[in-house]
Amino acid sequence: MIRRLKDMFSVLKSSPGRQLVVAYAHDAHTLAAVREAVSMGIVKATLTGDEQSIREICKMEKIDPGIFDFASAADEQQAASLAVSLVKSGQGDLIMKGTVSTDRYMRAILSKEHGILPPGALLTHVSVLDPVKYKKLLIIGDVAIIPLPGLKEKQVILNALISTAHSLGIQNPKVAVIAATEQALPGMPACIDAAVLSKMAERGQFKNAIVEGPVALDVALDTESAKIKKINTPVAGDADCLLFPNIESGNVFYKCHTKLLEGDVAAIVCGASVPAVLSSRGDSIRTKLFSIALAAMMTL
Amino acid sequence: MNQIKTPDHPVTCVKRNCRTKTLTAADVFHKGLANFAGAELNGLLQGRLKPVIVMSGSESIISKFYCIALSVFIADHSI
């Protein structure tokens, strides 16, 4: 079982050979992260974009371009489309966003004709946090893609959280469906959705996971809070996964972790035919590297 | 981060008052700080004639103490 994000590296080194395709790898942070991943033997990498420009950035950053394969594309849009088509034709197992805009990257993935979204599938963002003050990894969603998920979307997010946990070796993850209170209050849709998901889990609709909701964040993370509130569930104070009711609450938690606690994080987009890394311009080399590793873990 | 995203606003990185969009987001922020980041917090209900303390049962003793202190401070300084 993966207990810290860095533990992923040793697992991945023992099963090399997957191919990462990077869409428009025109920035130093992305190239440095991919260089690290290639050097560690986690992935082989194909970079799409203007080869000459990428080689110049490599030279400035003292990165050996010989460790990469190149697929030339004239501009951002072409680079994104090329990256997706390489994956679709079986020449890539993972895809990563370079400096192409998120709009263009997502449009290429979602393209009905040339994209890599299976019919009826929904993309959702999953983050794995390595908290400074919590005993284990926390898998959370959706903090970046689905703004206000309904019950149907929450099932998709929940399944993505569970499958990410399984990929990290957590066999029976404990999922807290977050709301502002533990009561199923009719006036608060987050509470009602959480109660329904919890009941669905009780009836076996989510395999190999314990799902509990509604649960406020203090109960999910802190055993003492659960004791005081008299909430008796195996998820209390021991959650592996947190399902947030909307993008704001998830995003606030994510950024508390990264900006206030300076904790490590890995993030991927689930739902496409391969795991996708959707890194932000603001992400560090370390975060990008962890995200590549997480995407690779999903392919094992 | 503010340099990377280049927002042109004086609030960037010196924010002391945060207004969150939903109750759940605010609750997650509050409980995230208290139960995840190890921060001590205080809070009170405003809009009545006098400050009203409404706390969660699971708040720490020190947070409850800070709430009382904040309420006294607000009561003393309200016009």
Short mmCIF file of N, CA and C in Angstrom, two decimals, chain A residues 52-208:
data_model
loop_
_atom_site.label_atom_id
_atom_site.label_comp_id
_atom_site.label_asym_id
_atom_site.label_seq_id
_atom_site.Cartn_x
_atom_site.Cartn_y
_atom_site.Cartn_z
N GLN A 52 12.33 22.50 -32.13
CA GLN A 52 13.46 23.41 -31.98
C GLN A 52 13.33 24.24 -30.70
N SER A 53 12.11 24.77 -30.47
CA SER A 53 11.89 25.59 -29.27
C SER A 53 12.10 24.76 -28.01
N ILE A 54 11.58 23.53 -28.03
CA ILE A 54 11.72 22.67 -26.84
C ILE A 54 13.20 22.38 -26.58
N ARG A 55 13.93 22.12 -27.65
CA ARG A 55 15.37 21.86 -27.48
C ARG A 55 16.08 23.07 -26.88
N GLU A 56 15.66 24.28 -27.28
CA GLU A 56 16.28 25.49 -26.72
C GLU A 56 16.00 25.62 -25.22
N ILE A 57 14.75 25.31 -24.84
CA ILE A 57 14.42 25.36 -23.40
C ILE A 57 15.25 24.32 -22.64
N CYS A 58 15.36 23.13 -23.24
CA CYS A 58 16.17 22.08 -22.62
C CYS A 58 17.60 22.57 -22.40
N LYS A 59 18.14 23.25 -23.42
CA LYS A 59 19.52 23.73 -23.33
C LYS A 59 19.67 24.72 -22.18
N MET A 60 18.70 25.65 -22.08
CA MET A 60 18.73 26.65 -21.00
C MET A 60 18.62 26.00 -19.63
N GLU A 61 17.85 24.93 -19.57
CA GLU A 61 17.60 24.27 -18.27
C GLU A 61 18.57 23.11 -18.01
N LYS A 62 19.53 22.95 -18.91
CA LYS A 62 20.53 21.86 -18.79
C LYS A 62 19.85 20.47 -18.73
N ILE A 63 18.86 20.30 -19.59
CA ILE A 63 18.18 19.01 -19.70
C ILE A 63 18.62 18.37 -21.01
N ASP A 64 18.98 17.09 -20.97
CA ASP A 64 19.40 16.40 -22.18
C ASP A 64 18.16 16.05 -23.03
N PRO A 65 17.98 16.68 -24.20
CA PRO A 65 16.78 16.39 -25.00
C PRO A 65 16.79 14.99 -25.60
N GLY A 66 17.96 14.35 -25.57
CA GLY A 66 18.09 13.00 -26.13
C GLY A 66 17.27 11.97 -25.38
N ILE A 67 16.81 12.29 -24.19
CA ILE A 67 16.02 11.30 -23.44
C ILE A 67 14.55 11.31 -23.87
N PHE A 68 14.17 12.28 -24.71
CA PHE A 68 12.76 12.39 -25.14
C PHE A 68 12.61 11.98 -26.60
N ASP A 69 11.38 11.56 -26.95
CA ASP A 69 11.00 11.47 -28.37
C ASP A 69 10.22 12.74 -28.69
N PHE A 70 10.26 13.15 -29.94
CA PHE A 70 9.55 14.37 -30.33
C PHE A 70 8.51 14.07 -31.39
N ALA A 71 7.40 14.79 -31.32
CA ALA A 71 6.39 14.74 -32.38
C ALA A 71 6.05 16.20 -32.68
N SER A 72 6.45 16.64 -33.88
CA SER A 72 6.36 18.07 -34.17
C SER A 72 4.95 18.54 -34.47
N ALA A 73 4.63 19.70 -33.90
CA ALA A 73 3.34 20.35 -34.17
C ALA A 73 3.60 21.85 -34.22
N ALA A 74 2.86 22.53 -35.10
CA ALA A 74 3.14 23.93 -35.35
C ALA A 74 2.70 24.85 -34.22
N ASP A 75 1.58 24.53 -33.59
CA ASP A 75 1.08 25.43 -32.54
C ASP A 75 0.42 24.61 -31.41
N GLU A 76 -0.11 25.35 -30.43
CA GLU A 76 -0.70 24.71 -29.25
C GLU A 76 -1.81 23.72 -29.61
N GLN A 77 -2.73 24.20 -30.46
CA GLN A 77 -3.89 23.37 -30.80
C GLN A 77 -3.47 22.09 -31.49
N GLN A 78 -2.54 22.24 -32.43
CA GLN A 78 -2.04 21.05 -33.15
C GLN A 78 -1.33 20.10 -32.20
N ALA A 79 -0.58 20.69 -31.26
CA ALA A 79 0.17 19.86 -30.31
C ALA A 79 -0.79 19.06 -29.43
N ALA A 80 -1.88 19.69 -28.99
CA ALA A 80 -2.87 19.00 -28.16
C ALA A 80 -3.54 17.88 -28.96
N SER A 81 -3.95 18.21 -30.19
CA SER A 81 -4.61 17.20 -31.03
C SER A 81 -3.67 16.04 -31.34
N LEU A 82 -2.41 16.37 -31.61
CA LEU A 82 -1.42 15.33 -31.92
C LEU A 82 -1.21 14.41 -30.71
N ALA A 83 -1.11 15.02 -29.54
CA ALA A 83 -0.92 14.23 -28.31
C ALA A 83 -2.07 13.24 -28.13
N VAL A 84 -3.29 13.75 -28.33
CA VAL A 84 -4.48 12.89 -28.17
C VAL A 84 -4.48 11.78 -29.23
N SER A 85 -4.12 12.15 -30.47
CA SER A 85 -4.15 11.13 -31.52
C SER A 85 -3.08 10.06 -31.30
N LEU A 86 -1.94 10.45 -30.72
CA LEU A 86 -0.90 9.44 -30.40
C LEU A 86 -1.43 8.45 -29.37
N VAL A 87 -2.15 8.98 -28.37
CA VAL A 87 -2.74 8.11 -27.34
C VAL A 87 -3.79 7.21 -27.97
N LYS A 88 -4.62 7.81 -28.82
CA LYS A 88 -5.71 7.04 -29.43
C LYS A 88 -5.19 5.91 -30.30
N SER A 89 -4.03 6.16 -30.94
CA SER A 89 -3.48 5.12 -31.82
C SER A 89 -2.61 4.11 -31.06
N GLY A 90 -2.63 4.22 -29.74
CA GLY A 90 -1.91 3.24 -28.92
C GLY A 90 -0.45 3.57 -28.68
N GLN A 91 -0.02 4.78 -29.07
CA GLN A 91 1.38 5.15 -28.87
C GLN A 91 1.61 5.92 -27.56
N GLY A 92 0.58 5.97 -26.74
CA GLY A 92 0.72 6.62 -25.44
C GLY A 92 -0.19 5.98 -24.41
N ASP A 93 0.32 5.86 -23.18
CA ASP A 93 -0.48 5.25 -22.10
C ASP A 93 -1.00 6.31 -21.13
N LEU A 94 -0.38 7.48 -21.17
CA LEU A 94 -0.76 8.58 -20.29
C LEU A 94 -0.63 9.87 -21.09
N ILE A 95 -1.42 10.86 -20.73
CA ILE A 95 -1.29 12.14 -21.43
C ILE A 95 -1.13 13.25 -20.39
N MET A 96 -0.34 14.27 -20.76
CA MET A 96 -0.08 15.37 -19.81
C MET A 96 -0.17 16.71 -20.53
N LYS A 97 -0.70 17.67 -19.83
CA LYS A 97 -0.79 19.03 -20.37
C LYS A 97 0.54 19.76 -20.12
N GLY A 98 1.09 20.34 -21.17
CA GLY A 98 2.25 21.22 -21.01
C GLY A 98 1.75 22.64 -20.83
N THR A 99 2.18 23.55 -21.73
CA THR A 99 1.70 24.93 -21.60
C THR A 99 0.52 25.23 -22.52
N VAL A 100 -0.02 24.21 -23.14
CA VAL A 100 -1.24 24.42 -23.92
C VAL A 100 -2.34 24.86 -22.95
N SER A 101 -3.23 25.73 -23.42
CA SER A 101 -4.29 26.20 -22.52
C SER A 101 -5.21 25.03 -22.15
N THR A 102 -5.78 25.11 -20.96
CA THR A 102 -6.66 24.03 -20.50
C THR A 102 -7.82 23.83 -21.48
N ASP A 103 -8.36 24.93 -21.99
CA ASP A 103 -9.46 24.85 -22.97
C ASP A 103 -9.10 23.97 -24.16
N ARG A 104 -7.94 24.24 -24.74
CA ARG A 104 -7.53 23.50 -25.94
C ARG A 104 -7.23 22.04 -25.61
N TYR A 105 -6.58 21.85 -24.49
CA TYR A 105 -6.23 20.48 -24.04
C TYR A 105 -7.51 19.66 -23.84
N MET A 106 -8.46 20.25 -23.13
CA MET A 106 -9.70 19.52 -22.85
C MET A 106 -10.51 19.31 -24.12
N ARG A 107 -10.52 20.32 -25.00
CA ARG A 107 -11.26 20.20 -26.25
C ARG A 107 -10.71 19.03 -27.08
N ALA A 108 -9.39 18.88 -27.09
CA ALA A 108 -8.78 17.78 -27.84
C ALA A 108 -9.18 16.43 -27.23
N ILE A 109 -9.18 16.35 -25.91
CA ILE A 109 -9.56 15.09 -25.25
C ILE A 109 -11.03 14.77 -25.49
N LEU A 110 -11.87 15.83 -25.44
CA LEU A 110 -13.32 15.64 -25.52
C LEU A 110 -13.86 15.54 -26.94
N SER A 111 -13.02 15.83 -27.94
CA SER A 111 -13.48 15.83 -29.33
C SER A 111 -14.23 14.52 -29.65
N LYS A 112 -15.46 14.70 -30.19
CA LYS A 112 -16.28 13.50 -30.46
C LYS A 112 -15.62 12.61 -31.51
N GLU A 113 -14.99 13.26 -32.50
CA GLU A 113 -14.42 12.50 -33.61
C GLU A 113 -13.02 11.94 -33.28
N HIS A 114 -12.18 12.81 -32.71
CA HIS A 114 -10.77 12.42 -32.53
C HIS A 114 -10.36 12.24 -31.07
N GLY A 115 -11.29 12.46 -30.16
CA GLY A 115 -10.92 12.47 -28.73
C GLY A 115 -10.79 11.10 -28.11
N ILE A 116 -10.57 11.08 -26.80
CA ILE A 116 -10.33 9.81 -26.09
C ILE A 116 -11.30 9.64 -24.92
N LEU A 117 -12.50 10.22 -25.07
CA LEU A 117 -13.53 10.04 -24.04
C LEU A 117 -14.48 8.93 -24.48
N PRO A 118 -14.54 7.83 -23.74
CA PRO A 118 -15.46 6.75 -24.12
C PRO A 118 -16.91 7.25 -24.09
N PRO A 119 -17.79 6.65 -24.90
CA PRO A 119 -19.19 7.10 -24.94
C PRO A 119 -19.83 7.06 -23.56
N GLY A 120 -20.51 8.14 -23.21
CA GLY A 120 -21.21 8.20 -21.93
C GLY A 120 -20.34 8.49 -20.73
N ALA A 121 -19.03 8.58 -20.95
CA ALA A 121 -18.13 8.81 -19.81
C ALA A 121 -18.13 10.29 -19.40
N LEU A 122 -17.67 10.55 -18.20
CA LEU A 122 -17.61 11.92 -17.67
C LEU A 122 -16.22 12.11 -17.07
N LEU A 123 -15.60 13.25 -17.38
CA LEU A 123 -14.28 13.52 -16.81
C LEU A 123 -14.43 14.05 -15.39
N THR A 124 -13.57 13.59 -14.52
CA THR A 124 -13.56 14.13 -13.16
C THR A 124 -12.12 14.21 -12.65
N HIS A 125 -11.89 15.21 -11.81
CA HIS A 125 -10.55 15.50 -11.31
C HIS A 125 -10.36 14.84 -9.95
N VAL A 126 -9.28 14.08 -9.81
CA VAL A 126 -8.98 13.43 -8.52
C VAL A 126 -7.61 13.90 -8.04
N SER A 127 -7.56 14.34 -6.79
CA SER A 127 -6.28 14.76 -6.21
C SER A 127 -5.92 13.83 -5.06
N VAL A 128 -4.65 13.56 -4.93
CA VAL A 128 -4.17 12.79 -3.79
C VAL A 128 -3.26 13.70 -2.97
N LEU A 129 -3.66 13.97 -1.74
CA LEU A 129 -2.89 14.86 -0.87
C LEU A 129 -2.04 14.02 0.07
N ASP A 130 -0.83 14.53 0.33
CA ASP A 130 0.07 13.88 1.29
C ASP A 130 0.17 14.83 2.48
N PRO A 131 -0.77 14.73 3.41
CA PRO A 131 -0.90 15.77 4.44
C PRO A 131 0.21 15.73 5.49
N VAL A 132 0.54 16.90 5.97
CA VAL A 132 1.57 17.02 7.00
C VAL A 132 1.01 16.53 8.34
N LYS A 133 -0.27 16.83 8.62
CA LYS A 133 -0.82 16.56 9.94
C LYS A 133 -1.93 15.51 9.93
N TYR A 134 -1.95 14.65 8.94
CA TYR A 134 -2.94 13.56 8.92
C TYR A 134 -2.16 12.27 8.70
N LYS A 135 -2.68 11.18 9.21
CA LYS A 135 -1.89 9.95 9.28
C LYS A 135 -1.67 9.25 7.95
N LYS A 136 -2.42 9.62 6.91
CA LYS A 136 -2.29 8.90 5.64
C LYS A 136 -2.67 9.80 4.46
N LEU A 137 -2.55 9.22 3.27
CA LEU A 137 -2.91 9.98 2.08
C LEU A 137 -4.41 10.26 2.09
N LEU A 138 -4.80 11.37 1.47
CA LEU A 138 -6.21 11.70 1.33
C LEU A 138 -6.53 11.88 -0.15
N ILE A 139 -7.52 11.14 -0.61
CA ILE A 139 -7.89 11.20 -2.03
C ILE A 139 -9.18 12.01 -2.11
N ILE A 140 -9.16 13.09 -2.88
CA ILE A 140 -10.31 13.99 -2.84
C ILE A 140 -10.80 14.36 -4.25
N GLY A 141 -12.08 14.72 -4.35
CA GLY A 141 -12.61 15.17 -5.63
C GLY A 141 -13.98 15.79 -5.44
N ASP A 142 -14.46 16.54 -6.38
CA ASP A 142 -13.77 17.03 -7.56
C ASP A 142 -13.46 18.51 -7.30
N VAL A 143 -12.19 18.88 -7.37
CA VAL A 143 -11.81 20.25 -7.00
C VAL A 143 -11.57 21.12 -8.23
N ALA A 144 -11.78 20.59 -9.43
CA ALA A 144 -11.36 21.37 -10.60
C ALA A 144 -12.24 21.28 -11.85
N ILE A 145 -13.05 20.25 -11.99
CA ILE A 145 -13.75 20.10 -13.28
C ILE A 145 -15.26 20.24 -13.16
N ILE A 146 -15.89 19.47 -12.28
CA ILE A 146 -17.37 19.48 -12.22
C ILE A 146 -17.81 20.51 -11.17
N PRO A 147 -18.42 21.62 -11.59
CA PRO A 147 -18.69 22.71 -10.64
C PRO A 147 -19.72 22.35 -9.57
N LEU A 148 -20.86 21.83 -9.98
CA LEU A 148 -21.92 21.54 -9.02
C LEU A 148 -22.51 20.17 -9.34
N PRO A 149 -21.84 19.11 -8.90
CA PRO A 149 -22.30 17.77 -9.29
C PRO A 149 -23.65 17.41 -8.69
N GLY A 150 -24.50 16.80 -9.50
CA GLY A 150 -25.74 16.22 -8.99
C GLY A 150 -25.44 14.80 -8.52
N LEU A 151 -26.47 14.09 -8.14
CA LEU A 151 -26.26 12.75 -7.60
C LEU A 151 -25.55 11.84 -8.61
N LYS A 152 -25.95 11.95 -9.88
CA LYS A 152 -25.36 11.11 -10.92
C LYS A 152 -23.85 11.39 -11.05
N GLU A 153 -23.52 12.68 -11.07
CA GLU A 153 -22.10 13.04 -11.20
C GLU A 153 -21.33 12.62 -9.94
N LYS A 154 -21.98 12.72 -8.79
CA LYS A 154 -21.30 12.33 -7.55
C LYS A 154 -20.97 10.84 -7.55
N GLN A 155 -21.82 10.03 -8.19
CA GLN A 155 -21.51 8.60 -8.31
C GLN A 155 -20.24 8.41 -9.13
N VAL A 156 -20.11 9.21 -10.21
CA VAL A 156 -18.91 9.11 -11.06
C VAL A 156 -17.68 9.52 -10.25
N ILE A 157 -17.79 10.62 -9.52
CA ILE A 157 -16.65 11.09 -8.71
C ILE A 157 -16.29 10.03 -7.66
N LEU A 158 -17.33 9.50 -7.02
CA LEU A 158 -17.11 8.50 -5.98
C LEU A 158 -16.39 7.28 -6.54
N ASN A 159 -16.82 6.81 -7.71
CA ASN A 159 -16.15 5.66 -8.33
C ASN A 159 -14.71 5.98 -8.69
N ALA A 160 -14.46 7.23 -9.12
CA ALA A 160 -13.08 7.62 -9.47
C ALA A 160 -12.21 7.65 -8.20
N LEU A 161 -12.76 8.14 -7.10
CA LEU A 161 -12.01 8.16 -5.84
C LEU A 161 -11.67 6.73 -5.39
N ILE A 162 -12.67 5.87 -5.50
CA ILE A 162 -12.47 4.48 -5.06
C ILE A 162 -11.44 3.78 -5.95
N SER A 163 -11.54 3.98 -7.27
CA SER A 163 -10.58 3.27 -8.14
C SER A 163 -9.17 3.83 -7.96
N THR A 164 -9.06 5.13 -7.66
CA THR A 164 -7.73 5.69 -7.38
C THR A 164 -7.17 5.07 -6.10
N ALA A 165 -8.02 4.94 -5.09
CA ALA A 165 -7.58 4.32 -3.83
C ALA A 165 -7.11 2.88 -4.08
N HIS A 166 -7.89 2.15 -4.87
CA HIS A 166 -7.50 0.76 -5.18
C HIS A 166 -6.14 0.73 -5.89
N SER A 167 -5.94 1.68 -6.82
CA SER A 167 -4.65 1.72 -7.55
C SER A 167 -3.48 1.98 -6.61
N LEU A 168 -3.76 2.66 -5.50
CA LEU A 168 -2.70 2.95 -4.53
C LEU A 168 -2.59 1.85 -3.47
N GLY A 169 -3.33 0.77 -3.69
CA GLY A 169 -3.22 -0.38 -2.79
C GLY A 169 -4.11 -0.30 -1.56
N ILE A 170 -5.03 0.66 -1.54
CA ILE A 170 -5.98 0.75 -0.42
C ILE A 170 -7.17 -0.12 -0.81
N GLN A 171 -7.26 -1.29 -0.23
CA GLN A 171 -8.21 -2.29 -0.74
C GLN A 171 -9.67 -1.96 -0.44
N ASN A 172 -9.92 -1.39 0.74
CA ASN A 172 -11.30 -1.10 1.12
C ASN A 172 -11.38 0.34 1.66
N PRO A 173 -11.23 1.32 0.74
CA PRO A 173 -11.12 2.71 1.21
C PRO A 173 -12.35 3.20 1.95
N LYS A 174 -12.11 4.07 2.93
CA LYS A 174 -13.19 4.69 3.69
C LYS A 174 -13.47 6.06 3.08
N VAL A 175 -14.68 6.22 2.57
CA VAL A 175 -15.03 7.47 1.86
C VAL A 175 -16.00 8.29 2.71
N ALA A 176 -15.64 9.53 2.98
CA ALA A 176 -16.55 10.45 3.68
C ALA A 176 -17.19 11.36 2.64
N VAL A 177 -18.53 11.34 2.59
CA VAL A 177 -19.24 12.25 1.68
C VAL A 177 -19.51 13.52 2.49
N ILE A 178 -18.83 14.58 2.12
CA ILE A 178 -18.76 15.78 2.98
C ILE A 178 -20.00 16.68 2.83
N ALA A 179 -20.44 17.15 3.98
CA ALA A 179 -21.48 18.18 4.06
C ALA A 179 -21.13 19.05 5.27
N ALA A 180 -22.00 20.00 5.58
CA ALA A 180 -21.69 20.87 6.71
C ALA A 180 -22.16 20.29 8.04
N THR A 181 -22.93 19.22 7.99
CA THR A 181 -23.45 18.60 9.21
C THR A 181 -23.67 17.12 8.97
N GLU A 182 -23.80 16.35 10.03
CA GLU A 182 -24.04 14.91 9.89
C GLU A 182 -25.53 14.59 9.76
N GLN A 183 -26.37 15.59 9.94
CA GLN A 183 -27.81 15.33 9.83
C GLN A 183 -28.26 15.40 8.38
N ALA A 184 -29.20 14.53 8.00
CA ALA A 184 -29.74 14.57 6.63
C ALA A 184 -30.83 15.64 6.57
N LEU A 185 -30.41 16.89 6.47
CA LEU A 185 -31.36 18.01 6.50
C LEU A 185 -31.96 18.25 5.12
N PRO A 186 -33.29 18.24 5.02
CA PRO A 186 -33.94 18.40 3.71
C PRO A 186 -33.58 19.72 3.01
N GLY A 187 -33.27 20.74 3.77
CA GLY A 187 -32.95 22.04 3.17
C GLY A 187 -31.54 22.12 2.62
N MET A 188 -30.73 21.11 2.87
CA MET A 188 -29.34 21.14 2.39
C MET A 188 -29.11 19.98 1.42
N PRO A 189 -29.10 20.28 0.10
CA PRO A 189 -28.97 19.21 -0.90
C PRO A 189 -27.72 18.35 -0.70
N ALA A 190 -26.63 18.96 -0.23
CA ALA A 190 -25.39 18.18 -0.02
C ALA A 190 -25.63 17.06 0.98
N CYS A 191 -26.43 17.34 2.01
CA CYS A 191 -26.72 16.33 3.04
C CYS A 191 -27.56 15.20 2.46
N ILE A 192 -28.55 15.57 1.67
CA ILE A 192 -29.46 14.55 1.12
C ILE A 192 -28.72 13.66 0.13
N ASP A 193 -27.94 14.26 -0.77
CA ASP A 193 -27.14 13.47 -1.72
C ASP A 193 -26.21 12.52 -0.97
N ALA A 194 -25.60 13.04 0.08
CA ALA A 194 -24.65 12.22 0.85
C ALA A 194 -25.38 11.04 1.49
N ALA A 195 -26.56 11.30 2.02
CA ALA A 195 -27.32 10.21 2.66
C ALA A 195 -27.71 9.15 1.63
N VAL A 196 -28.08 9.60 0.43
CA VAL A 196 -28.46 8.66 -0.63
C VAL A 196 -27.24 7.82 -1.06
N LEU A 197 -26.10 8.47 -1.23
CA LEU A 197 -24.89 7.73 -1.63
C LEU A 197 -24.51 6.70 -0.56
N SER A 198 -24.67 7.11 0.68
CA SER A 198 -24.36 6.22 1.80
C SER A 198 -25.27 4.98 1.76
N LYS A 199 -26.54 5.23 1.51
CA LYS A 199 -27.50 4.12 1.43
C LYS A 199 -27.19 3.22 0.23
N MET A 200 -26.82 3.85 -0.91
CA MET A 200 -26.46 3.06 -2.09
C MET A 200 -25.28 2.14 -1.78
N ALA A 201 -24.33 2.70 -1.03
CA ALA A 201 -23.15 1.89 -0.67
C ALA A 201 -23.56 0.72 0.23
N GLU A 202 -24.46 1.03 1.16
CA GLU A 202 -24.95 0.00 2.08
C GLU A 202 -25.60 -1.16 1.31
N ARG A 203 -26.22 -0.82 0.18
CA ARG A 203 -26.88 -1.85 -0.66
C ARG A 203 -25.93 -2.47 -1.68
N GLY A 204 -24.63 -2.13 -1.57
CA GLY A 204 -23.63 -2.78 -2.42
C GLY A 204 -23.43 -2.17 -3.79
N GLN A 205 -23.86 -0.90 -3.97
CA GLN A 205 -23.72 -0.28 -5.29
C GLN A 205 -22.32 0.29 -5.54
N PHE A 206 -21.48 0.35 -4.52
CA PHE A 206 -20.07 0.73 -4.70
C PHE A 206 -19.25 -0.41 -4.12
N LYS A 207 -18.44 -1.02 -4.98
CA LYS A 207 -17.72 -2.23 -4.56
C LYS A 207 -16.43 -1.89 -3.81
N ASN A 208 -16.14 -2.71 -2.83
CA ASN A 208 -14.88 -2.62 -2.08
C ASN A 208 -14.59 -1.22 -1.55
#
